[in-house]
GROMACS .gro file of C-alpha atoms in nm:
model
  456
    1MET     CA    1  11.077   8.371   9.028
    2PHE     CA    2  10.791   8.351   9.280
    3VAL     CA    3  10.736   8.652   9.508
    4GLY     CA    4  10.502   8.784   9.771
    5PHE     CA    5  10.358   9.120   9.667
    6ASP     CA    6  10.206   9.345   9.933
    7TYR     CA    7  10.023   9.610   9.731
    8GLY     CA    8   9.934   9.804  10.044
    9SER     CA    9   9.724  10.108  10.118
   10ALA     CA   10  10.018  10.291  10.275
   11ASN     CA   11  10.323  10.110  10.139
   12CYS     CA   12  10.412   9.841   9.884
   13ALA     CA   13  10.673   9.566   9.923
   14ILE     CA   14  10.809   9.261   9.740
   15GLY     CA   15  10.943   8.954   9.921
   16VAL     CA   16  11.161   8.665   9.799
   17MET     CA   17  11.283   8.348   9.970
   18GLN     CA   18  11.652   8.321  10.047
   19GLY     CA   19  11.699   7.972  10.183
   20GLU     CA   20  11.446   7.936  10.465
   21GLU     CA   21  11.416   8.308  10.530
   22VAL     CA   22  11.216   8.584  10.362
   23SER     CA   23  11.403   8.886  10.232
   24LEU     CA   24  11.239   9.212  10.126
   25VAL     CA   25  11.369   9.351   9.797
   26PRO     CA   26  11.490   9.714   9.786
   27LEU     CA   27  11.251   9.920   9.572
   28ASN     CA   28  11.396  10.270   9.602
   29GLY     CA   29  11.768  10.284   9.675
   30ASP     CA   30  11.806  10.088   9.997
   31ALA     CA   31  11.441  10.140  10.097
   32LYS     CA   32  11.234   9.821  10.100
   33TYR     CA   33  10.897   9.995  10.106
   34LEU     CA   34  10.748  10.218   9.839
   35THR     CA   35  10.485  10.475   9.937
   36SER     CA   36  10.149  10.399   9.775
   37THR     CA   37  10.113  10.723   9.585
   38LEU     CA   38  10.098  10.844   9.226
   39TYR     CA   39  10.120  11.193   9.079
   40ALA     CA   40  10.054  11.288   8.717
   41MET     CA   41  10.084  11.633   8.561
   42ASP     CA   42   9.755  11.544   8.392
   43ARG     CA   43   9.545  11.235   8.466
   44ASP     CA   44   9.525  11.133   8.098
   45LEU     CA   45   9.904  11.108   8.092
   46ILE     CA   46   9.870  10.797   8.310
   47ALA     CA   47   9.729  10.601   8.015
   48GLU     CA   48  10.013  10.725   7.797
   49ALA     CA   49  10.268  10.607   8.055
   50VAL     CA   50  10.107  10.262   8.070
   51LEU     CA   51  10.108  10.230   7.691
   52LYS     CA   52  10.479  10.309   7.669
   53GLN     CA   53  10.565  10.026   7.907
   54LEU     CA   54  10.332   9.759   7.769
   55PRO     CA   55  10.476   9.475   7.559
   56LYS     CA   56  10.438   9.537   7.185
   57ASP     CA   57  10.181   9.260   7.144
   58GLN     CA   58   9.945   9.432   7.396
   59GLN     CA   59   9.976   9.788   7.273
   60ALA     CA   60   9.724   9.773   6.987
   61GLN     CA   61   9.442   9.643   7.205
   62TYR     CA   62   9.522   9.890   7.482
   63THR     CA   63   9.535  10.180   7.234
   64HIS     CA   64   9.186  10.084   7.117
   65LEU     CA   65   9.055  10.069   7.476
   66ARG     CA   66   9.211  10.402   7.577
   67SER     CA   67   9.186  10.596   7.250
   68ALA     CA   68   9.007  10.892   7.412
   69GLN     CA   69   9.252  10.919   7.702
   70LEU     CA   70   9.553  10.886   7.472
   71SER     CA   71   9.425  11.165   7.247
   72LYS     CA   72   9.376  11.387   7.552
   73ALA     CA   73   9.724  11.290   7.673
   74ALA     CA   74   9.881  11.413   7.347
   75PHE     CA   75   9.695  11.743   7.387
   76ALA     CA   76   9.803  11.768   7.754
   77ARG     CA   77  10.170  11.723   7.657
   78ARG     CA   78  10.142  12.013   7.413
   79GLU     CA   79   9.963  12.232   7.668
   80LEU     CA   80  10.222  12.155   7.937
   81ASP     CA   81  10.506  12.202   7.688
   82LEU     CA   82  10.649  11.859   7.769
   83LEU     CA   83  10.902  11.687   7.547
   84PRO     CA   84  10.793  11.348   7.401
   85HIS     CA   85  10.994  11.142   7.651
   86GLU     CA   86  10.989  11.384   7.944
   87PRO     CA   87  10.852  11.212   8.260
   88ALA     CA   88  10.504  11.331   8.352
   89VAL     CA   89  10.385  11.058   8.593
   90PHE     CA   90  10.561  10.969   8.919
   91VAL     CA   91  10.524  10.685   9.171
   92GLY     CA   92  10.620  10.655   9.539
   93ASP     CA   93  10.841  10.917   9.703
   94ALA     CA   94  10.887  11.090   9.367
   95ALA     CA   95  10.508  11.132   9.351
   96VAL     CA   96  10.500  11.288   9.699
   97GLU     CA   97  10.779  11.529   9.605
   98ALA     CA   98  10.602  11.627   9.281
   99TYR     CA   99  10.275  11.685   9.467
  100LEU     CA  100  10.438  11.901   9.735
  101GLU     CA  101  10.603  12.107   9.462
  102MET     CA  102  10.287  12.142   9.248
  103PRO     CA  103   9.982  12.057   9.467
  104ASP     CA  104   9.730  12.248   9.258
  105GLU     CA  105   9.860  12.170   8.910
  106GLY     CA  106   9.838  11.794   8.872
  107PHE     CA  107   9.653  11.477   8.968
  108TYR     CA  108   9.756  11.313   9.295
  109VAL     CA  109   9.624  10.992   9.444
  110ARG     CA  110   9.724  10.852   9.781
  111SER     CA  111   9.640  10.492   9.874
  112PRO     CA  112   9.467  10.393   9.548
  113LYS     CA  113   9.398  10.051   9.698
  114SER     CA  114   9.147  10.221   9.928
  115PHE     CA  115   8.929  10.301   9.627
  116LEU     CA  116   8.925   9.950   9.478
  117GLY     CA  117   8.583   9.787   9.496
  118ALA     CA  118   8.406  10.118   9.560
  119THR     CA  119   8.041  10.105   9.459
  120GLY     CA  120   7.898  10.331   9.191
  121LEU     CA  121   8.218  10.369   8.990
  122ARG     CA  122   8.163  10.461   8.627
  123GLU     CA  123   8.338  10.272   8.350
  124ASN     CA  124   8.592  10.549   8.296
  125GLN     CA  125   8.669  10.558   8.669
  126ILE     CA  126   8.734  10.184   8.676
  127ALA     CA  127   8.960  10.228   8.371
  128LEU     CA  128   9.150  10.503   8.556
  129PHE     CA  129   9.210  10.280   8.859
  130GLU     CA  130   9.316   9.994   8.631
  131ASP     CA  131   9.579  10.225   8.483
  132ILE     CA  132   9.694  10.363   8.820
  133VAL     CA  133   9.742  10.015   8.966
  134THR     CA  134   9.904   9.890   8.644
  135LEU     CA  135  10.157  10.172   8.638
  136MET     CA  136  10.242  10.125   9.005
  137MET     CA  137  10.286   9.750   8.958
  138MET     CA  138  10.504   9.809   8.652
  139HIS     CA  139  10.723  10.044   8.854
  140ILE     CA  140  10.749   9.808   9.153
  141LYS     CA  141  10.819   9.497   8.944
  142SER     CA  142  11.085   9.681   8.743
  143ALA     CA  143  11.249   9.821   9.058
  144ALA     CA  144  11.254   9.476   9.223
  145GLU     CA  145  11.403   9.310   8.916
  146LYS     CA  146  11.667   9.583   8.891
  147SER     CA  147  11.763   9.522   9.256
  148MET     CA  148  11.798   9.149   9.185
  149ALA     CA  149  11.975   9.188   8.851
  150ALA     CA  150  12.291   9.024   8.987
  151THR     CA  151  12.094   8.703   9.048
  152ASN     CA  152  11.901   8.724   8.720
  153GLY     CA  153  11.584   8.780   8.921
  154LYS     CA  154  11.307   8.783   8.661
  155ILE     CA  155  10.975   8.790   8.847
  156THR     CA  156  10.704   8.574   8.691
  157HIS     CA  157  10.453   8.475   8.963
  158ALA     CA  158  10.320   8.658   9.267
  159VAL     CA  159  10.084   8.604   9.558
  160ILE     CA  160   9.915   8.938   9.622
  161GLY     CA  161   9.764   9.026   9.957
  162ARG     CA  162   9.404   9.138   9.983
  163PRO     CA  163   9.186   9.251  10.273
  164VAL     CA  164   8.894   9.036  10.382
  165ASN     CA  165   8.666   9.310  10.246
  166PHE     CA  166   8.792   9.590  10.024
  167GLN     CA  167   8.494   9.808  10.115
  168GLY     CA  168   8.249   9.828  10.403
  169ILE     CA  169   7.961   9.811  10.156
  170GLY     CA  170   7.924   9.625   9.830
  171GLY     CA  171   8.000   9.283   9.974
  172GLU     CA  172   8.142   9.015   9.749
  173GLN     CA  173   8.066   9.215   9.435
  174SER     CA  174   8.308   9.485   9.556
  175ASN     CA  175   8.571   9.223   9.635
  176GLN     CA  176   8.538   9.068   9.288
  177GLN     CA  177   8.568   9.408   9.121
  178ALA     CA  178   8.882   9.487   9.320
  179GLU     CA  179   9.043   9.149   9.249
  180ALA     CA  180   8.963   9.188   8.879
  181ILE     CA  181   9.141   9.525   8.870
  182LEU     CA  182   9.445   9.385   9.053
  183THR     CA  183   9.460   9.078   8.826
  184LEU     CA  184   9.434   9.281   8.506
  185ALA     CA  185   9.696   9.527   8.630
  186ALA     CA  186   9.934   9.246   8.728
  187ASN     CA  187   9.899   9.081   8.387
  188ARG     CA  188   9.965   9.410   8.207
  189ALA     CA  189  10.262   9.468   8.436
  190GLY     CA  190  10.416   9.141   8.317
  191PHE     CA  191  10.326   8.884   8.583
  192VAL     CA  192  10.260   8.544   8.423
  193ASP     CA  193  10.023   8.437   8.701
  194VAL     CA  194   9.899   8.574   9.033
  195ASP     CA  195   9.709   8.437   9.328
  196PHE     CA  196   9.552   8.611   9.628
  197LEU     CA  197   9.570   8.553  10.002
  198PHE     CA  198   9.389   8.729  10.284
  199GLU     CA  199   9.636   8.970  10.445
  200PRO     CA  200   9.568   8.867  10.807
  201LEU     CA  201   9.632   8.505  10.708
  202ALA     CA  202   9.957   8.611  10.543
  203ALA     CA  203  10.064   8.798  10.855
  204GLY     CA  204   9.975   8.495  11.065
  205MET     CA  205  10.178   8.260  10.846
  206ASP     CA  206  10.492   8.459  10.912
  207TYR     CA  207  10.428   8.434  11.286
  208GLU     CA  208  10.349   8.063  11.251
  209ALA     CA  209  10.699   7.996  11.119
  210SER     CA  210  10.831   8.076  11.469
  211LEU     CA  211  10.590   7.848  11.661
  212ASP     CA  212  10.692   7.516  11.819
  213GLU     CA  213  10.340   7.425  11.935
  214ASP     CA  214   9.985   7.432  11.797
  215VAL     CA  215   9.783   7.735  11.907
  216THR     CA  216   9.473   7.929  11.804
  217VAL     CA  217   9.562   8.286  11.717
  218LEU     CA  218   9.351   8.596  11.656
  219VAL     CA  219   9.545   8.789  11.392
  220VAL     CA  220   9.469   9.163  11.399
  221ASP     CA  221   9.609   9.342  11.095
  222VAL     CA  222   9.558   9.718  11.124
  223GLY     CA  223   9.682   9.852  10.792
  224GLY     CA  224   9.678  10.184  10.616
  225GLY     CA  225   9.337  10.139  10.453
  226THR     CA  226   9.177   9.831  10.608
  227THR     CA  227   9.161   9.634  10.930
  228ASP     CA  228   9.130   9.256  10.908
  229CYS     CA  229   9.089   9.005  11.186
  230SER     CA  230   9.123   8.628  11.142
  231MET     CA  231   9.101   8.340  11.387
  232VAL     CA  232   9.353   8.081  11.270
  233LYS     CA  233   9.483   7.745  11.389
  234MET     CA  234   9.861   7.758  11.368
  235GLY     CA  235  10.164   7.552  11.450
  236PRO     CA  236  10.376   7.254  11.340
  237SER     CA  237  10.069   7.040  11.262
  238HIS     CA  238   9.927   7.299  11.022
  239ILE     CA  239  10.215   7.486  10.862
  240ASP     CA  240  10.281   7.243  10.578
  241ASN     CA  241   9.918   7.207  10.468
  242ARG     CA  242   9.862   7.354  10.123
  243ASP     CA  243   9.489   7.393  10.189
  244ARG     CA  244   9.449   7.602  10.504
  245SER     CA  245   9.074   7.653  10.476
  246VAL     CA  246   9.002   7.415  10.766
  247ASP     CA  247   9.242   7.616  10.986
  248PHE     CA  248   9.065   7.942  10.901
  249LEU     CA  249   8.799   7.955  11.173
  250GLY     CA  250   8.649   8.298  11.121
  251HIS     CA  251   8.727   8.642  10.990
  252SER     CA  252   8.607   8.999  10.972
  253GLY     CA  253   8.727   9.302  10.786
  254GLN     CA  254   8.636   9.657  10.699
  255ARG     CA  255   8.782   9.958  10.524
  256ILE     CA  256   8.906  10.125  10.839
  257GLY     CA  257   9.275  10.187  10.896
  258GLY     CA  258   9.557  10.434  10.926
  259ASN     CA  259   9.411  10.664  10.662
  260ASP     CA  260   9.096  10.703  10.871
  261LEU     CA  261   9.302  10.783  11.181
  262ASP     CA  262   9.495  11.047  10.987
  263ILE     CA  263   9.170  11.200  10.859
  264ALA     CA  264   9.018  11.198  11.209
  265LEU     CA  265   9.328  11.365  11.352
  266SER     CA  266   9.323  11.626  11.073
  267MET     CA  267   8.966  11.714  11.162
  268ALA     CA  268   9.026  11.731  11.537
  269ALA     CA  269   9.369  11.894  11.551
  270PHE     CA  270   9.400  12.104  11.235
  271MET     CA  271   9.056  12.206  11.114
  272PRO     CA  272   8.977  12.430  11.416
  273HIS     CA  273   9.266  12.648  11.287
  274LEU     CA  274   9.072  12.671  10.958
  275GLY     CA  275   8.742  12.765  11.119
  276LEU     CA  276   8.581  12.435  11.217
  277GLY     CA  277   8.379  12.490  11.534
  278SER     CA  278   8.364  12.866  11.491
  279LEU     CA  279   8.036  13.057  11.460
  280MET     CA  280   7.851  13.241  11.188
  281ASN     CA  281   7.712  13.590  11.247
  282ASN     CA  282   7.373  13.429  11.313
  283LYS     CA  283   7.533  13.236  11.607
  284LEU     CA  284   7.504  12.901  11.426
  285PRO     CA  285   7.819  12.687  11.388
  286VAL     CA  286   8.004  12.689  11.057
  287PRO     CA  287   7.893  12.381  10.854
  288SER     CA  288   8.140  12.095  10.894
  289LYS     CA  289   8.091  11.930  10.555
  290PRO     CA  290   8.345  12.133  10.353
  291PHE     CA  291   8.607  12.066  10.621
  292TRP     CA  292   8.539  11.694  10.602
  293ASN     CA  293   8.544  11.691  10.222
  294ALA     CA  294   8.882  11.863  10.228
  295VAL     CA  295   9.056  11.579  10.413
  296ALA     CA  296   8.843  11.274  10.322
  297VAL     CA  297   9.114  11.156  10.083
  298ASN     CA  298   8.977  10.800  10.071
  299ASP     CA  299   8.627  10.910   9.968
  300ILE     CA  300   8.590  10.965   9.594
  301SER     CA  301   8.264  11.159   9.613
  302ALA     CA  302   8.392  11.388   9.890
  303GLN     CA  303   8.709  11.470   9.698
  304ARG     CA  304   8.516  11.528   9.378
  305GLU     CA  305   8.275  11.764   9.554
  306PHE     CA  306   8.549  11.961   9.731
  307VAL     CA  307   8.723  12.069   9.410
  308THR     CA  308   8.403  12.196   9.241
  309LEU     CA  309   8.317  12.558   9.177
  310ASN     CA  310   8.012  12.516   9.402
  311SER     CA  311   8.237  12.422   9.693
  312LYS     CA  312   8.453  12.729   9.631
  313ARG     CA  313   8.146  12.952   9.627
  314LEU     CA  314   8.014  12.793   9.947
  315ILE     CA  315   8.339  12.868  10.131
  316GLU     CA  316   8.343  13.225   9.995
  317ASP     CA  317   7.987  13.271  10.127
  318LEU     CA  318   8.095  13.134  10.466
  319ILE     CA  319   8.377  13.391  10.477
  320LYS     CA  320   8.124  13.674  10.429
  321ASP     CA  321   7.899  13.550  10.710
  322ALA     CA  322   8.157  13.413  10.958
  323GLN     CA  323   8.250  13.575  11.287
  324GLN     CA  324   8.614  13.476  11.219
  325PRO     CA  325   8.650  13.510  10.841
  326ALA     CA  326   9.031  13.495  10.854
  327LEU     CA  327   9.009  13.131  10.965
  328ILE     CA  328   8.773  13.034  10.684
  329LYS     CA  329   9.005  13.201  10.432
  330ARG     CA  330   9.257  12.931  10.521
  331LEU     CA  331   9.004  12.667  10.417
  332LEU     CA  332   8.955  12.852  10.089
  333LYS     CA  333   9.329  12.829  10.025
  334VAL     CA  334   9.315  12.454  10.087
  335GLN     CA  335   9.033  12.432   9.831
  336LYS     CA  336   9.199  12.650   9.568
  337GLU     CA  337   9.542  12.488   9.595
  338GLN     CA  338   9.419  12.133   9.667
  339LEU     CA  339   9.611  12.102   9.992
  340GLY     CA  340   9.387  11.839  10.151
  341TYR     CA  341   9.634  11.557  10.091
  342GLN     CA  342   9.910  11.766  10.244
  343LEU     CA  343   9.700  11.823  10.557
  344VAL     CA  344   9.640  11.449  10.594
  345ARG     CA  345  10.010  11.384  10.538
  346SER     CA  346  10.088  11.627  10.821
  347ALA     CA  347   9.846  11.434  11.042
  348GLU     CA  348  10.018  11.108  10.949
  349GLN     CA  349  10.356  11.255  11.044
  350SER     CA  350  10.209  11.374  11.376
  351LYS     CA  351  10.067  11.026  11.440
  352ILE     CA  352  10.407  10.866  11.376
  353ALA     CA  353  10.582  11.117  11.605
  354LEU     CA  354  10.331  11.043  11.883
  355SER     CA  355  10.444  10.680  11.878
  356SER     CA  356  10.749  10.796  12.072
  357ASP     CA  357  10.663  11.146  12.202
  358SER     CA  358  10.378  11.267  12.420
  359SER     CA  359  10.323  11.576  12.204
  360VAL     CA  360  10.433  11.719  11.871
  361ASP     CA  361  10.425  12.067  11.721
  362THR     CA  362  10.314  12.033  11.359
  363PRO     CA  363  10.399  12.313  11.112
  364LEU     CA  364  10.118  12.419  10.878
  365GLY     CA  365  10.296  12.709  10.714
  366TYR     CA  366  10.191  12.592  10.367
  367ILE     CA  367   9.840  12.710  10.462
  368ASP     CA  368   9.929  13.031  10.646
  369THR     CA  369  10.269  13.174  10.736
  370GLY     CA  370  10.365  13.080  11.091
  371LEU     CA  371  10.064  12.852  11.141
  372HIS     CA  372  10.128  12.544  11.352
  373ALA     CA  373   9.926  12.302  11.565
  374ASN     CA  374  10.030  12.137  11.889
  375VAL     CA  375   9.903  11.780  11.905
  376THR     CA  376   9.922  11.568  12.220
  377GLU     CA  377   9.882  11.195  12.273
  378ALA     CA  378   9.553  11.269  12.452
  379ASP     CA  379   9.434  11.469  12.149
  380PHE     CA  380   9.512  11.173  11.925
  381GLU     CA  381   9.334  10.923  12.150
  382SER     CA  382   9.027  11.145  12.159
  383ALA     CA  383   9.027  11.202  11.782
  384ILE     CA  384   9.043  10.832  11.694
  385THR     CA  385   8.780  10.705  11.937
  386MET     CA  386   8.530  10.623  11.664
  387PRO     CA  387   8.772  10.446  11.425
  388LEU     CA  388   8.915  10.240  11.711
  389SER     CA  389   8.566  10.140  11.821
  390LYS     CA  390   8.524   9.988  11.475
  391VAL     CA  391   8.850   9.795  11.518
  392GLU     CA  392   8.720   9.657  11.848
  393SER     CA  393   8.394   9.555  11.680
  394LEU     CA  394   8.587   9.368  11.411
  395MET     CA  395   8.782   9.176  11.677
  396ARG     CA  396   8.461   9.076  11.851
  397GLU     CA  397   8.304   8.983  11.518
  398ALA     CA  398   8.593   8.746  11.439
  399LEU     CA  399   8.557   8.585  11.782
  400GLU     CA  400   8.184   8.535  11.735
  401ALA     CA  401   8.228   8.397  11.381
  402SER     CA  402   8.483   8.140  11.498
  403GLY     CA  403   8.309   8.039  11.820
  404VAL     CA  404   8.643   7.990  11.996
  405LYS     CA  405   8.867   8.191  12.225
  406PRO     CA  406   9.223   8.255  12.105
  407ASP     CA  407   9.533   8.143  12.290
  408ARG     CA  408   9.713   8.454  12.166
  409ILE     CA  409   9.647   8.779  11.981
  410TYR     CA  410   9.895   8.866  11.707
  411VAL     CA  411   9.893   9.236  11.617
  412THR     CA  412  10.054   9.362  11.298
  413GLY     CA  413  10.022   9.634  11.034
  414GLY     CA  414  10.191   9.972  11.011
  415THR     CA  415   9.913  10.153  11.197
  416ALA     CA  416   9.945   9.917  11.497
  417ARG     CA  417  10.271  10.091  11.596
  418SER     CA  418  10.067  10.355  11.774
  419PRO     CA  419  10.065  10.310  12.155
  420ALA     CA  420   9.706  10.437  12.160
  421ILE     CA  421   9.596  10.152  11.935
  422TYR     CA  422   9.796   9.889  12.125
  423LYS     CA  423   9.648  10.010  12.454
  424ARG     CA  424   9.296   9.980  12.316
  425ILE     CA  425   9.352   9.628  12.182
  426SER     CA  426   9.525   9.501  12.497
  427GLY     CA  427   9.251   9.647  12.714
  428LEU     CA  428   8.983   9.459  12.525
  429PHE     CA  429   9.113   9.113  12.623
  430PRO     CA  430   9.359   9.170  12.910
  431GLU     CA  431   9.382   8.801  12.997
  432ILE     CA  432   9.507   8.695  12.651
  433PRO     CA  433   9.881   8.733  12.569
  434ILE     CA  434   9.952   8.978  12.287
  435VAL     CA  435  10.238   8.932  12.041
  436VAL     CA  436  10.343   9.234  11.836
  437GLY     CA  437  10.480   9.140  11.494
  438ASP     CA  438  10.684   9.321  11.233
  439HIS     CA  439  10.451   9.614  11.173
  440PHE     CA  440  10.534   9.639  10.805
  441GLY     CA  441  10.697   9.312  10.698
  442SER     CA  442  10.465   9.042  10.834
  443VAL     CA  443  10.217   9.042  10.547
  444THR     CA  444  10.486   9.045  10.279
  445ALA     CA  445  10.671   8.760  10.450
  446GLY     CA  446  10.357   8.546  10.470
  447LEU     CA  447  10.268   8.615  10.107
  448THR     CA  448  10.619   8.514  10.006
  449ARG     CA  449  10.605   8.185  10.195
  450TRP     CA  450  10.265   8.108  10.045
  451ALA     CA  451  10.390   8.182   9.691
  452GLN     CA  452  10.643   7.901   9.723
  453ARG     CA  453  10.364   7.655   9.805
  454VAL     CA  454  10.110   7.776   9.550
  455PHE     CA  455  10.340   7.798   9.250
  456ALA     CA  456  10.610   7.539   9.326
   0.00000   0.00000   0.00000
């Protein structure tokens, strides 16, 4: 069976063709989207979980490659007093639940796709991301096949979506590294063959299926981890072409998306309650770096630095010299109990609520009893000014690269649900009609349609 596989920064989805229409496959009960998260009681247990699910003919080679991690995993099981077959690694909503229950005891990663292609990764870090992606793909493929068991739905081939650029720096070398990780993970997860398609093109293809005339469309895909813009010729004259390169007039992309908006909102709305913006006894402002490191969940170096003993000592020194030490003590709790991801998750929930409400009261009692933060739509717009400016720049870059003006702008991606983002995009080119697509399903649908052409 050929599928479209959206391995997204925020959510993952699998699409199949049913007649002429795309259908998303349930991955968790009736839910058709799986949260892009993983939690392990110990990070070396991830390799152990991969090994257990690999086909027998791949296990010997993998055991050789991961011998050190597997030895540490056996030790971790003994230390954690886990039974041989007791689950120790969780994916999706189960990972979120495990993290919220034990935030300071395990290894939690949100949006692992955001890290793919990062420069300066050591060999063991690349191996870790290979295993994280492999385990997630194994889980998703298995869940999809279970949902389609009645139709004997064995998945063999997939078109996987990818951003135009996985990282803002690193260029094509970063993209190649990321694709290599995704390809290896897909093969280990049991896919016979995979192909890749730019996500904004995939989103545009789903829209194209509804067109009855040829038009030039600027596709703006504001996802969880990346924003991609593509200028594409679409319509009845183009839809059946297997090679769409001549219709692809220009593109731009950068690692800026919903995660960055959540981080920005965390800094602006929550961190003042933890001491950001307050003063030291010498009248100087409290340094902002530890606050940023706490919530920069898509920055490997920031996260690594925040959990160190040096970071703990720095915060303890700030408490001694701060005019409002009680606030800084809250930051110390975030550091000790690794609550940064939970803060960003609270910001994400506030962002979603602001899609329909003008303000939201966000509870932060997991940091301090009774603590809460009121967040307004105006607060959100102010907090995300810089990330949205980058989205605007990407739109202009795609226009300049193509040398043409679009007939329409097609906006998609989960993050684009926000009225603040829509207002910014519509204000940039007020004379051009804007079409708002399925915020979550467009990319998966386009990938699914393309899979039928590539593999048929």
